[in-house]
Short mmCIF file of C-alpha atoms in Angstrom, two decimals:
data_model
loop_
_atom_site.label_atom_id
_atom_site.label_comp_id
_atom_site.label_asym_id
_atom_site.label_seq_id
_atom_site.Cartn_x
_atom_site.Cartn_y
_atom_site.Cartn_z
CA UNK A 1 -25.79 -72.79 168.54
CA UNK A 2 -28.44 -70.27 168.33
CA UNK A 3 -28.19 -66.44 168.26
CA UNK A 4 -29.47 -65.54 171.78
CA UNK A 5 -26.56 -68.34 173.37
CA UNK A 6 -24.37 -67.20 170.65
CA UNK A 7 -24.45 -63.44 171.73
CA UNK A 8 -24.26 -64.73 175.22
CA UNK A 9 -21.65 -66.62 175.03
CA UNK A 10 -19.93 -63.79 173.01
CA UNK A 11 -20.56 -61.48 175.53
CA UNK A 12 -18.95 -63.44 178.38
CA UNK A 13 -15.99 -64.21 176.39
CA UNK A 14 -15.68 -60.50 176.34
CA UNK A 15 -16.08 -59.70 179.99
CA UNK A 16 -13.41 -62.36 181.01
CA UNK A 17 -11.04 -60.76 178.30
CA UNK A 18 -11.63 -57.57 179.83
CA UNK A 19 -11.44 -59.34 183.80
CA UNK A 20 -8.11 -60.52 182.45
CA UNK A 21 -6.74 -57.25 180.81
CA UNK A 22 -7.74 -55.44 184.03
CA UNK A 23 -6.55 -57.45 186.65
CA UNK A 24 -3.20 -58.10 184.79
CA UNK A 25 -2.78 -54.15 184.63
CA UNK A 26 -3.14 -53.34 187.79
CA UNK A 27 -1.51 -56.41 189.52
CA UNK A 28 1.49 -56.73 186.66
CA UNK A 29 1.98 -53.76 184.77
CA UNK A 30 1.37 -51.01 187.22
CA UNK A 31 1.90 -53.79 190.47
CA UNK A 32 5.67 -51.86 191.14
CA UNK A 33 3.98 -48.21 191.21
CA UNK A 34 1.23 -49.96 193.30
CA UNK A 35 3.83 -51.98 195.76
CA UNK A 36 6.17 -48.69 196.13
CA UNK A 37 3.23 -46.31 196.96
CA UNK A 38 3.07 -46.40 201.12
CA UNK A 39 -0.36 -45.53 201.49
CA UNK A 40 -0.94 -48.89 199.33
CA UNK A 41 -1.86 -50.96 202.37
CA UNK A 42 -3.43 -53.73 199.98
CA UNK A 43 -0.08 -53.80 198.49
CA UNK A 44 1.48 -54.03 202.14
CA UNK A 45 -0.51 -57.17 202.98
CA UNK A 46 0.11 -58.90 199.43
CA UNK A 47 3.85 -58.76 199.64
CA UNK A 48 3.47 -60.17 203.27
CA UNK A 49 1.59 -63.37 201.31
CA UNK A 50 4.62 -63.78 198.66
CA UNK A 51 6.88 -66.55 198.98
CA UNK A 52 9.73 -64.16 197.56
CA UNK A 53 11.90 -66.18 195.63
CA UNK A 54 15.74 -67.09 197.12
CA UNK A 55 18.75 -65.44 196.27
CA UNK A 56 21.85 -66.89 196.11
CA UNK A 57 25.41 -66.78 195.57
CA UNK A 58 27.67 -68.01 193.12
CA UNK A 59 28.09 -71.32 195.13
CA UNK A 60 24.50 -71.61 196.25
CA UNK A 61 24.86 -69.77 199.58
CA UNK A 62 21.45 -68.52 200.44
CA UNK A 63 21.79 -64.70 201.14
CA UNK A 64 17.84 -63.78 200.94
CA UNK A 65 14.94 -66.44 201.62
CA UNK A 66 11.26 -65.72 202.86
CA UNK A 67 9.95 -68.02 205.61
CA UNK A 68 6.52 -68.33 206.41
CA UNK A 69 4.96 -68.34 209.54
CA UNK A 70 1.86 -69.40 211.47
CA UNK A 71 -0.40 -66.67 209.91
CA UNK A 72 1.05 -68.06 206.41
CA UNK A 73 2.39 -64.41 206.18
CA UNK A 74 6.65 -64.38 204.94
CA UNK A 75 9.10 -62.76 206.79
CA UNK A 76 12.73 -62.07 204.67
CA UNK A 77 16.04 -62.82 206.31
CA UNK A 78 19.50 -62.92 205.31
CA UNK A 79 21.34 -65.41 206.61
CA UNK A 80 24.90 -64.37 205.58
CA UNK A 81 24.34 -61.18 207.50
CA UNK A 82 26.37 -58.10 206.17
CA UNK A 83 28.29 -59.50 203.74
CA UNK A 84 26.23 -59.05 201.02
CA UNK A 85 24.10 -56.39 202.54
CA UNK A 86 25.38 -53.74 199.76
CA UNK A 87 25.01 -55.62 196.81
CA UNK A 88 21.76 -57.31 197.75
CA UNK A 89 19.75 -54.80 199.55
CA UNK A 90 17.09 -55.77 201.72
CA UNK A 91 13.23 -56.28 201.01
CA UNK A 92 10.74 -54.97 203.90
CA UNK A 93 6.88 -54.64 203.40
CA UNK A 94 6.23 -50.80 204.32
CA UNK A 95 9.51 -49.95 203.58
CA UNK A 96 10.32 -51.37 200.46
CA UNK A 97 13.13 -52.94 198.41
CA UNK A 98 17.12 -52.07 197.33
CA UNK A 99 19.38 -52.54 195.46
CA UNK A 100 19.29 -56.38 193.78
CA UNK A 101 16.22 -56.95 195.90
CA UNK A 102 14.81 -53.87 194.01
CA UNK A 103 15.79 -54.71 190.41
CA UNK A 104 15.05 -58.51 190.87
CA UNK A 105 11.59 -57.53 191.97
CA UNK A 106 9.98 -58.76 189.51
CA UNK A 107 11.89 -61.86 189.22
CA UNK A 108 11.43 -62.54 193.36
CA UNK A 109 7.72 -62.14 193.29
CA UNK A 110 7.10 -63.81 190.20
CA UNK A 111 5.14 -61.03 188.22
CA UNK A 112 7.58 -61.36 184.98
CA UNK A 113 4.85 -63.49 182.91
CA UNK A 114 1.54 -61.17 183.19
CA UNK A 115 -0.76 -64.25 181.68
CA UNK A 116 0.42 -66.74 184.17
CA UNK A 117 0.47 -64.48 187.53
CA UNK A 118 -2.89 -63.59 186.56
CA UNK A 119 -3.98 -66.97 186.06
CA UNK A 120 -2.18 -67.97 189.36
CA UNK A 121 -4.45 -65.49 191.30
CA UNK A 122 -7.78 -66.21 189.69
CA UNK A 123 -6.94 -70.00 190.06
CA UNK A 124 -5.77 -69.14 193.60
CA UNK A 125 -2.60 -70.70 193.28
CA UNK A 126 -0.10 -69.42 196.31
CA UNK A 127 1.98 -66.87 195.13
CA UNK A 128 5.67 -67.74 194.51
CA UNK A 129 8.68 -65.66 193.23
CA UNK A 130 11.72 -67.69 191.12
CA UNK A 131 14.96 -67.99 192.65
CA UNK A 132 17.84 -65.33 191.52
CA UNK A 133 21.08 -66.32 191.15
CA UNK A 134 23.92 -63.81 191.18
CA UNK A 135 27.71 -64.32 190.39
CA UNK A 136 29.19 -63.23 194.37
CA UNK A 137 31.52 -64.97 195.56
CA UNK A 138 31.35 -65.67 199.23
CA UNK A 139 35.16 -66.18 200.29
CA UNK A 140 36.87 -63.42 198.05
CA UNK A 141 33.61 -61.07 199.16
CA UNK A 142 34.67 -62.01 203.29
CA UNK A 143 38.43 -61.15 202.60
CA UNK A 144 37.41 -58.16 200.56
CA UNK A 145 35.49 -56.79 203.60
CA UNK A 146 37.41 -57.54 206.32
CA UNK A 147 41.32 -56.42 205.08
CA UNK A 148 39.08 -53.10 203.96
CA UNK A 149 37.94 -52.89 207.54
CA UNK A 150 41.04 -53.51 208.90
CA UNK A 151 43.15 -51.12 206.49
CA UNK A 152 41.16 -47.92 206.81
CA UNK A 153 38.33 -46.22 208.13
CA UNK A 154 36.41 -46.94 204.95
CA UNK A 155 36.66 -48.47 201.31
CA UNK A 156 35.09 -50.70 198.54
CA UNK A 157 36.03 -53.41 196.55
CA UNK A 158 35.07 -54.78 193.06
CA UNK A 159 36.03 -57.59 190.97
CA UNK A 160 34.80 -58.76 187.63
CA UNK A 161 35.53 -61.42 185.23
CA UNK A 162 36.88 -59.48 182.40
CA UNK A 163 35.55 -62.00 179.76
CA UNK A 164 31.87 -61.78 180.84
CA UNK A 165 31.73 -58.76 183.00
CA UNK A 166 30.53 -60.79 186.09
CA UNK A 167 30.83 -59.16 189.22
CA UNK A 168 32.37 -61.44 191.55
CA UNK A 169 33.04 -58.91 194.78
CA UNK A 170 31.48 -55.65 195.19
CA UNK A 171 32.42 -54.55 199.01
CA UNK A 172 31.81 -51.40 200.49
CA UNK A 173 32.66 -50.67 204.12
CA UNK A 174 31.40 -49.69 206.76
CA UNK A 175 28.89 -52.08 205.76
CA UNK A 176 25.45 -53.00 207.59
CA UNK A 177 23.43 -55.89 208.23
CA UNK A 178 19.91 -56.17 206.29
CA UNK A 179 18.51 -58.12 208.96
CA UNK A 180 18.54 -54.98 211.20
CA UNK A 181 16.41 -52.79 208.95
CA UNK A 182 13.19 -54.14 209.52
CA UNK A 183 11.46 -51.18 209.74
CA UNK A 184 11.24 -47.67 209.64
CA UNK A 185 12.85 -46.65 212.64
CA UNK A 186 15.75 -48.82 211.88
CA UNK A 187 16.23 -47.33 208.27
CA UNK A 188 16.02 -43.69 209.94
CA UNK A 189 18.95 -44.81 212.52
CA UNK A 190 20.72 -46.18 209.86
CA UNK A 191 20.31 -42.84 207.85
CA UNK A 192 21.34 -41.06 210.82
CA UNK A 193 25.04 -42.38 211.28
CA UNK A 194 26.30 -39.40 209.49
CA UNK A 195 30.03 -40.51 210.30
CA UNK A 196 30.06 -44.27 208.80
CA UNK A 197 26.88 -43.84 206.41
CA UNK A 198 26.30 -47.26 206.45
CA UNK A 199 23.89 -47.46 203.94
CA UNK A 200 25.93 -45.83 201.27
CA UNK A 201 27.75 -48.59 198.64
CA UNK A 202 31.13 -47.04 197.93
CA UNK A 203 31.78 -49.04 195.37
CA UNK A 204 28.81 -47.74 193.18
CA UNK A 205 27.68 -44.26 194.97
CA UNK A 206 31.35 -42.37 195.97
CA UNK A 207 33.82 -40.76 193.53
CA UNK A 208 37.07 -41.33 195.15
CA UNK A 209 40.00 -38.79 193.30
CA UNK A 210 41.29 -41.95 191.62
CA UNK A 211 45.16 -41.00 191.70
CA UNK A 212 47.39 -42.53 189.57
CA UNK A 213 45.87 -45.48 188.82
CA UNK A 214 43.94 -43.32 186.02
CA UNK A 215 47.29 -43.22 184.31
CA UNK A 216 46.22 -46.31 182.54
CA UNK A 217 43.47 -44.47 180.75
CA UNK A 218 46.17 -42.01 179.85
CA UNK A 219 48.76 -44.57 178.55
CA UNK A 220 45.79 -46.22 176.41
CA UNK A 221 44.61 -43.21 174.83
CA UNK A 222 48.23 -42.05 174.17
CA UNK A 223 49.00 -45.63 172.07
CA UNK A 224 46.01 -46.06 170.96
CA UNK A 225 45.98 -42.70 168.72
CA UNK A 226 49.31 -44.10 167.77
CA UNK A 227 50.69 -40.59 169.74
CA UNK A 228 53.15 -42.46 172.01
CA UNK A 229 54.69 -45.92 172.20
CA UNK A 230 55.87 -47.40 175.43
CA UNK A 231 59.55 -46.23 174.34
CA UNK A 232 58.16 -42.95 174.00
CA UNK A 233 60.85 -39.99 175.44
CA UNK A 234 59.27 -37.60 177.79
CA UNK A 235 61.06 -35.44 180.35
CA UNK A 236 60.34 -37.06 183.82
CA UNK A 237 61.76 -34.22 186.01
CA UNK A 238 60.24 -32.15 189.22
CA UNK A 239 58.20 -29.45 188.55
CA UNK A 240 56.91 -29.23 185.28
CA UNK A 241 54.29 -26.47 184.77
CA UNK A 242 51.16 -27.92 184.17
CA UNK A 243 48.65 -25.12 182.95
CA UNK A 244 51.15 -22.55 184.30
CA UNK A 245 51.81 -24.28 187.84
CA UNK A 246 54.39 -26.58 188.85
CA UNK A 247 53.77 -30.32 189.39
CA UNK A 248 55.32 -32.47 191.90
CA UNK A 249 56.19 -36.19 191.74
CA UNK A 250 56.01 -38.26 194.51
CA UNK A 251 58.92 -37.03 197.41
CA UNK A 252 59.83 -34.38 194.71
CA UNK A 253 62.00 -36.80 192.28
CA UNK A 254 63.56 -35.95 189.03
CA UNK A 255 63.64 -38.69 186.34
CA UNK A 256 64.79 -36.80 183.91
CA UNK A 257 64.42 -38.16 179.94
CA UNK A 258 61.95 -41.68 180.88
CA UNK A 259 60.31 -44.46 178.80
CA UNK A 260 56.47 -43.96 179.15
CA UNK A 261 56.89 -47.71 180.25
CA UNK A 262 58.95 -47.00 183.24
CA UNK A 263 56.94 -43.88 183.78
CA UNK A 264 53.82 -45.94 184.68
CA UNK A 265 56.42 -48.58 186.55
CA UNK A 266 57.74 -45.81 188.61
CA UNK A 267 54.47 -43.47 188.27
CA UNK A 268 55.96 -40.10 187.34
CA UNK A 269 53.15 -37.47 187.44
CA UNK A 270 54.98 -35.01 185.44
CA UNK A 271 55.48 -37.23 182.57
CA UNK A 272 51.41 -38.31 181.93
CA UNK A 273 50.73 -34.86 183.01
CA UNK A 274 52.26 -33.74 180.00
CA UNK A 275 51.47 -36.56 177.66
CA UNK A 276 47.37 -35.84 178.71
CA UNK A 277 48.22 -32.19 177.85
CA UNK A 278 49.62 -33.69 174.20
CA UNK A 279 46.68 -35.70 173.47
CA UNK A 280 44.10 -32.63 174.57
CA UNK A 281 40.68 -32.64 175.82
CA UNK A 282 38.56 -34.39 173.34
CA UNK A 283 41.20 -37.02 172.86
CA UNK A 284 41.11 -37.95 176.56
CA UNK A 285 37.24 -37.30 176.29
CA UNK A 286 36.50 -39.51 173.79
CA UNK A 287 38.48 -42.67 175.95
CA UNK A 288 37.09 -42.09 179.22
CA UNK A 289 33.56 -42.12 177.60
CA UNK A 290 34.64 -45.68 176.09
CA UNK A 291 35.66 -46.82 179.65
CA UNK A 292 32.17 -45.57 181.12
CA UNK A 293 33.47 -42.90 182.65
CA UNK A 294 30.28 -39.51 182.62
CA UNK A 295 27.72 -41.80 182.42
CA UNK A 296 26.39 -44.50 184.86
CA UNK A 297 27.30 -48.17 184.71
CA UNK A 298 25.38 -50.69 182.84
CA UNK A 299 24.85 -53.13 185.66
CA UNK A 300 21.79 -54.70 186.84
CA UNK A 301 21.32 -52.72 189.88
CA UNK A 302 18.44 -49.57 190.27
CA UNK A 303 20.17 -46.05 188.62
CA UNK A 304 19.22 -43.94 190.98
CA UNK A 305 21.52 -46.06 193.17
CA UNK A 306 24.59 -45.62 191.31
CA UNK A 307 26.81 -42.78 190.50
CA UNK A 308 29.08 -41.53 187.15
CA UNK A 309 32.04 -41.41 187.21
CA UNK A 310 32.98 -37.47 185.79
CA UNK A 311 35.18 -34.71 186.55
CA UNK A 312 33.77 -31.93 188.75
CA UNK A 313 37.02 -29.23 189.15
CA UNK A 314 37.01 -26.36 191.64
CA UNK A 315 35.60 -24.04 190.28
CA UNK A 316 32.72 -24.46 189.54
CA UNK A 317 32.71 -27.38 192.07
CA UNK A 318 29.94 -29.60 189.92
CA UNK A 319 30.39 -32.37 187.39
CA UNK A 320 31.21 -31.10 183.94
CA UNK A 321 32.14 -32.41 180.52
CA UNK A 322 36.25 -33.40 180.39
CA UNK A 323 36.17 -30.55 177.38
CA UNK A 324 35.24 -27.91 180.00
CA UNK A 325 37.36 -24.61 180.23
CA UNK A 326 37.56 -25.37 183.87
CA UNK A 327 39.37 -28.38 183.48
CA UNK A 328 43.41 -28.89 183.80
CA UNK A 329 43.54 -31.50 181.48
CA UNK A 330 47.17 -32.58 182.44
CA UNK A 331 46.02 -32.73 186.33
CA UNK A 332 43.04 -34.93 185.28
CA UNK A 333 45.00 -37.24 183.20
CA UNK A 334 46.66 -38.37 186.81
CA UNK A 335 43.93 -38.77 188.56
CA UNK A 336 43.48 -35.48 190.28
CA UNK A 337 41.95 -32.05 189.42
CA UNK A 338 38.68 -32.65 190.30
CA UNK A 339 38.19 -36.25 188.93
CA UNK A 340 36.05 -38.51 190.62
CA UNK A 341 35.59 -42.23 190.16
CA UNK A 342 34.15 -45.08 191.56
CA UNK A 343 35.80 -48.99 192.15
CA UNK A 344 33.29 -50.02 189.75
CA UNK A 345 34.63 -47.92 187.26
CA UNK A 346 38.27 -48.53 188.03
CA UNK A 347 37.68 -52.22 188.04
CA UNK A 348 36.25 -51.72 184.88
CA UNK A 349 39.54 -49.92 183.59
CA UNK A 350 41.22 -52.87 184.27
CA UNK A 351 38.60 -55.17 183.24
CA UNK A 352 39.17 -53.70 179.55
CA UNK A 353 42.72 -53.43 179.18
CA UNK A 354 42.32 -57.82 180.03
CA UNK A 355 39.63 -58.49 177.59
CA UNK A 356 41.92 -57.45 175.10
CA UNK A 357 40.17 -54.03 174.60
CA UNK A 358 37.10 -55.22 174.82
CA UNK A 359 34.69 -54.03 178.02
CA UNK A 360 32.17 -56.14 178.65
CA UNK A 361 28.86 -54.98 180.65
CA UNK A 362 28.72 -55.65 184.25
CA UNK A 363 26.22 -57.35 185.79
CA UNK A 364 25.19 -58.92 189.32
CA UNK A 365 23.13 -61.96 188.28
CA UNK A 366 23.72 -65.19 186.36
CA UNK A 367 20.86 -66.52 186.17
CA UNK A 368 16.60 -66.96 186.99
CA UNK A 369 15.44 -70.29 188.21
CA UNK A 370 11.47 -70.70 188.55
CA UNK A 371 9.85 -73.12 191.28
CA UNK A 372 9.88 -76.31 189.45
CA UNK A 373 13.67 -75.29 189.06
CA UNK A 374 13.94 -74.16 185.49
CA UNK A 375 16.00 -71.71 184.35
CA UNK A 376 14.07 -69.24 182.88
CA UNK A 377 16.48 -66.71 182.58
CA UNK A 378 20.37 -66.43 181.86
CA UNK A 379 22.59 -63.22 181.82
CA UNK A 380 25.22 -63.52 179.34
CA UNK A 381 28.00 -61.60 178.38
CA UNK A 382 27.37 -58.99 176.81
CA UNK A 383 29.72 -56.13 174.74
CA UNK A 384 29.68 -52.57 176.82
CA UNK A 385 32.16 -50.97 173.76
CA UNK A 386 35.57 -51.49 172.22
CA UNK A 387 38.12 -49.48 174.24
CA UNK A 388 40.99 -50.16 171.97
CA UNK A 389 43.05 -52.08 169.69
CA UNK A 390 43.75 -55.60 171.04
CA UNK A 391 47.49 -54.26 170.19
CA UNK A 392 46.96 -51.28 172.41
CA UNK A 393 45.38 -53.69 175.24
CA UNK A 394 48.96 -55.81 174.85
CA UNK A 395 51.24 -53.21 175.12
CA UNK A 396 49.53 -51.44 178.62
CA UNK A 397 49.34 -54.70 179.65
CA UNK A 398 53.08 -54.89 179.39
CA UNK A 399 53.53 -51.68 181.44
CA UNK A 400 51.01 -52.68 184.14
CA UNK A 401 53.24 -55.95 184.59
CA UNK A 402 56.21 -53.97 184.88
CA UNK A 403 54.44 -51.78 187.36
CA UNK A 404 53.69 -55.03 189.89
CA UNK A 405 57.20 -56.83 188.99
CA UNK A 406 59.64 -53.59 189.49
CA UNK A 407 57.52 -50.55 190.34
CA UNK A 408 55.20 -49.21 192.92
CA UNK A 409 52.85 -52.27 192.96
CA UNK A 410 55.18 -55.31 194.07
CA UNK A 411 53.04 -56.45 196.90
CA UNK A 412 50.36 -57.18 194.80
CA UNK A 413 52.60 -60.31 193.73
CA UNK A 414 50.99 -63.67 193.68
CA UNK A 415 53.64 -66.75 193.65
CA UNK A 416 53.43 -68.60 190.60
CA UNK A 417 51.12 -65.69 188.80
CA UNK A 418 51.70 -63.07 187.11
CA UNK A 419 49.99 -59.63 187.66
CA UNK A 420 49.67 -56.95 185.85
CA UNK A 421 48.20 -53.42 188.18
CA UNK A 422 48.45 -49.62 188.77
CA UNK A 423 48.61 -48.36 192.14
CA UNK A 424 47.35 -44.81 193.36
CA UNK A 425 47.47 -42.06 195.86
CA UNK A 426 45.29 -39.45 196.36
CA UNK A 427 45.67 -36.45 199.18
CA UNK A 428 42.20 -35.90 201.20
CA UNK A 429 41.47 -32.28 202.83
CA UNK A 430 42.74 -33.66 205.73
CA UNK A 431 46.04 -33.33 204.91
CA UNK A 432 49.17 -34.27 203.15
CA UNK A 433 49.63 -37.52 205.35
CA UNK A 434 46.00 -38.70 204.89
CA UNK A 435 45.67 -40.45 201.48
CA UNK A 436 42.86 -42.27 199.76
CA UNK A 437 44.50 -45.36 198.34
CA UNK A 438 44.52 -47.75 195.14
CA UNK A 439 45.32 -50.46 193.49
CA UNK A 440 43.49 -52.03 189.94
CA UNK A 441 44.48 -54.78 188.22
CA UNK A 442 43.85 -58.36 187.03
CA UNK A 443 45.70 -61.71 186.76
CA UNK A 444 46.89 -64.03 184.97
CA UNK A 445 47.90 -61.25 183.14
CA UNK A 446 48.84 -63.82 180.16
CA UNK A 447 45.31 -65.39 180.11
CA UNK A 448 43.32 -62.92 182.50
CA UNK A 449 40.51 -64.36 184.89
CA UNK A 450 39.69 -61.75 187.38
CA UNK A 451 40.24 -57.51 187.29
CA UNK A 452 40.08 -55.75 190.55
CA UNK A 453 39.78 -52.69 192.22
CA UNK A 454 40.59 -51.51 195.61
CA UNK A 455 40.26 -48.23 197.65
CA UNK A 456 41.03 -47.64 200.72
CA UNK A 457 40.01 -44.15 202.61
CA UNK A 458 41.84 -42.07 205.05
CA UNK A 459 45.08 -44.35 205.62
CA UNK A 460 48.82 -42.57 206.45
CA UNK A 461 50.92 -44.44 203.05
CA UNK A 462 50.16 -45.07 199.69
CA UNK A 463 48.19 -47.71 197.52
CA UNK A 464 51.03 -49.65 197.10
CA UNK A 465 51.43 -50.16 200.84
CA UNK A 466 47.78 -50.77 201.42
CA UNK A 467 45.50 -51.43 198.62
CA UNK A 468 47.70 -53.51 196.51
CA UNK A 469 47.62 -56.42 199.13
CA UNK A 470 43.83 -56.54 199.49
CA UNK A 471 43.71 -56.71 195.67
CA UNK A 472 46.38 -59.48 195.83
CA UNK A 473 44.39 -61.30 198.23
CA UNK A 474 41.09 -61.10 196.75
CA UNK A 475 42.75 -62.17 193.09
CA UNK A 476 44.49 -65.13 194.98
CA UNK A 477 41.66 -66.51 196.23
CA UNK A 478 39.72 -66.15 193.06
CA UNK A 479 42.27 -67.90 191.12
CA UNK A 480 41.51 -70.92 193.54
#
């Protein structure tokens, strides 16, 4: 080869390296800034020509597909309707993507290899997104919803596999139907239903006052410092001060001298109360940070969608640090005094005493599938933080199965399983007859498969009456 072709030829080498380079900037690493921006009309028009990938759940129900029509643009639709609408999102050119839609993105439109999308379009190839599939679960997700719906005027659900961290329900009514938000006058009506907020996932984006079912934080922090045993002695009666003011247990009973076992069995406020104010603030601290609690969960979902779980006391009526002078360490160590949590992060309480101490990291999808139907991507298990001593994990788990066999939680009972939960009642402003209720737990408590959490807002009763049967129901049919 001579010099002049040799120069030539170098030369175009370069330009196509630099055509390359170029074009997979713009259309792969700055393509989601370009897609999100709504005067982006070219980006409009592209994501109308995207076979966006499927998305399906843990059976192979299709919740999301793209169907293309005369004008070869592709229209999404969700064929299960509102039963995934929280956990999935919904994916609109003009308005954009949430939630799974949203952090699959990439996945669904097939921009995770920048070589071979940029090949694809210089080639001409049709653009296609790979399939996502996520670990829902269809029939526990339907029962989830609808006992919610028919318990109280609103309330979530989530349940994980405590061994993997795979989120089997996450249900949050009112719920809404994705097909319905097509556009931006939808989205602003939806946005406008002050009174149900539709929109909003209670399971990831409301604190709920999580009641007494934080009283298994407080019995794990108390063994696991080697403080307390479950034979620990503490006085049970009415009206111990707590930072100077009297606390009342539930219809004003006295226990007297109690067991910390049959204090969680028979959940006696004054007795954790006291036991939190043992332990102290950085104690209690340090174990709600290992349970995820003041900082926002590790799932596969977009974090400006999801809320921490922290204590924010009156005053100063914000989020602050569990050290805080403002915060009644005894109240928050029952669930009250300004503590605010969400059913992921209860589930997740429950999730760790399971696993043995062990929390695992949540997450929404199992796996990537490409068009020629090759898994290109798997989600694993993976290790969020050790909680506690497997020991420590035993011996709560012993208290939560006394708590479902003789205590407040008996109607979470499944025949032929046993089930180990902590129920909890929380008082609303609107009065001392309207409750937000709970229930956590997981079963087989011997060999666990499924941890749950329920809430259920604005009911007349407590969790036991009304939460612990959802959970019972949606563990039941998971155990199938």
């Amino acid at each position: 080869m001579n010099k002049p072709i040799g120069r030539l030829f170098a030369a175009a080498l370069l330009m196509f390296g630099a055509l390359l380079v170029s074009t997979s900037w713009w259309t792969v690493v700055r393509a989601d800034r370009l897609d999100h921006d709504t005067a982006n009309h070219r980006g409009v028009l592209r994501a109308l020509k995207i076979r966006r990938g499927l998305i399906r759940a843990d059976d192979g129900t299709v919740i999301a597909r793209s169907t293309r029509d005369a004008e070869g643009v592709y229209h999404r639709s969700y064929p299960t309707g509102a039963l995934f609408g929280h956990p999935v999102g919904y994916s609109y050119a003009g308005i954009g993507q949430t939630e799974l839609e949203r952090e699959r993105n990439d996945e669904l439109t097939g921009r995770t290899n920048a070589i071979t999308t940029t090949v694809d379009q210089l080639l001409g190839h049709k653009a296609e997104g790979d399939d996502v599939r996520t670990t829902l679960d269809p029939k526990a997700q339907r029962i989830a919803l609808d006992e919610i719906a028919q318990a109280g005027r609103s309330g979530a659900a989530v349940a994980l596999d405590p061994r993997t961290g795979a989120v089997k329900v996450m249900a949050s009514t009112p719920t809404y139907d994705p097909n319905v938000i097509k556009d931006s006058k939808a989205l602003a009506a939806a946005n406008r239903d002050e009174s149900r907020k539709p929109l909003v996932n209670r399971a990831l984006q409301f604190g709920y006052a999580p009641g007494s079912t934080f009283k298994v934080v407080t019995s794990t922090a108390a063994i696991d410092t080697g403080r307390f045993t479950p034979q620990s002695q503490v006085d049970g009666k009415n009206g111990v001060k707590i930072s100077g003011v009297p606390l009342a247990n539930d219809f004003g009973r006295s226990f007297g001298t109690i067991d910390l076992k049959t204090a969680l069995a028979q959940s006696v406020n004054t007795v954790f109360a006291q036991v939190g104010e043992q332990l102290g603030k950085a104690t209690m601290k340090r174990y709600m940070e290992r349970f995820g609690f003041d900082s926002k969960p590790q799932l596969d979902y977009p974090a400006d969608s999801m809320s921490a779980s922290v204590v924010a006391p009156d005053p100063p009526r914000h989020a602050v640090p569990p050290t805080s002078k403002y915060v009644d360490v005894g109240r928050m160590s029952i669930g009250q005094g300004g503590l605010e949590a969400t059913p992921l992060q209860m589930a997740q309480v429950a999730a760790a005493v399971a696993n043995g101490g062990r929390l695992m990291k949540p997450h929404l999808t199992d796996k990537v599938v490409d068009r020629d139907g090759r898994t290109v991507k798997t989600v694993g298990a993976q290790l969020q933080s050790t909680v506690m001593k497997p020991s420590t994990a035993a011996a709560v788990t012993d208290m939560m199965i006394a708590v479902v066999q003789s205590g407040t939680g008996t109607k979470a009972q499944i025949p032929g399983t046993q089930v180990a939960g902590k129920t909890g009642t929380a008082e609303t402003e609107f009065g001392d007859k309207i409750n937000n209720v709970w229930f956590i737990g997981f079963a087989p408590a011997e060999n666990p498969r499924i941890a749950v959490a329920v809430t259920v807002a604005g009911v007349t009763g407590f969790g036991g009456d009304f939460a612990a049967p959802i959970a019972r129901d949606i563990m039941e049919e998971l155990l199938r």
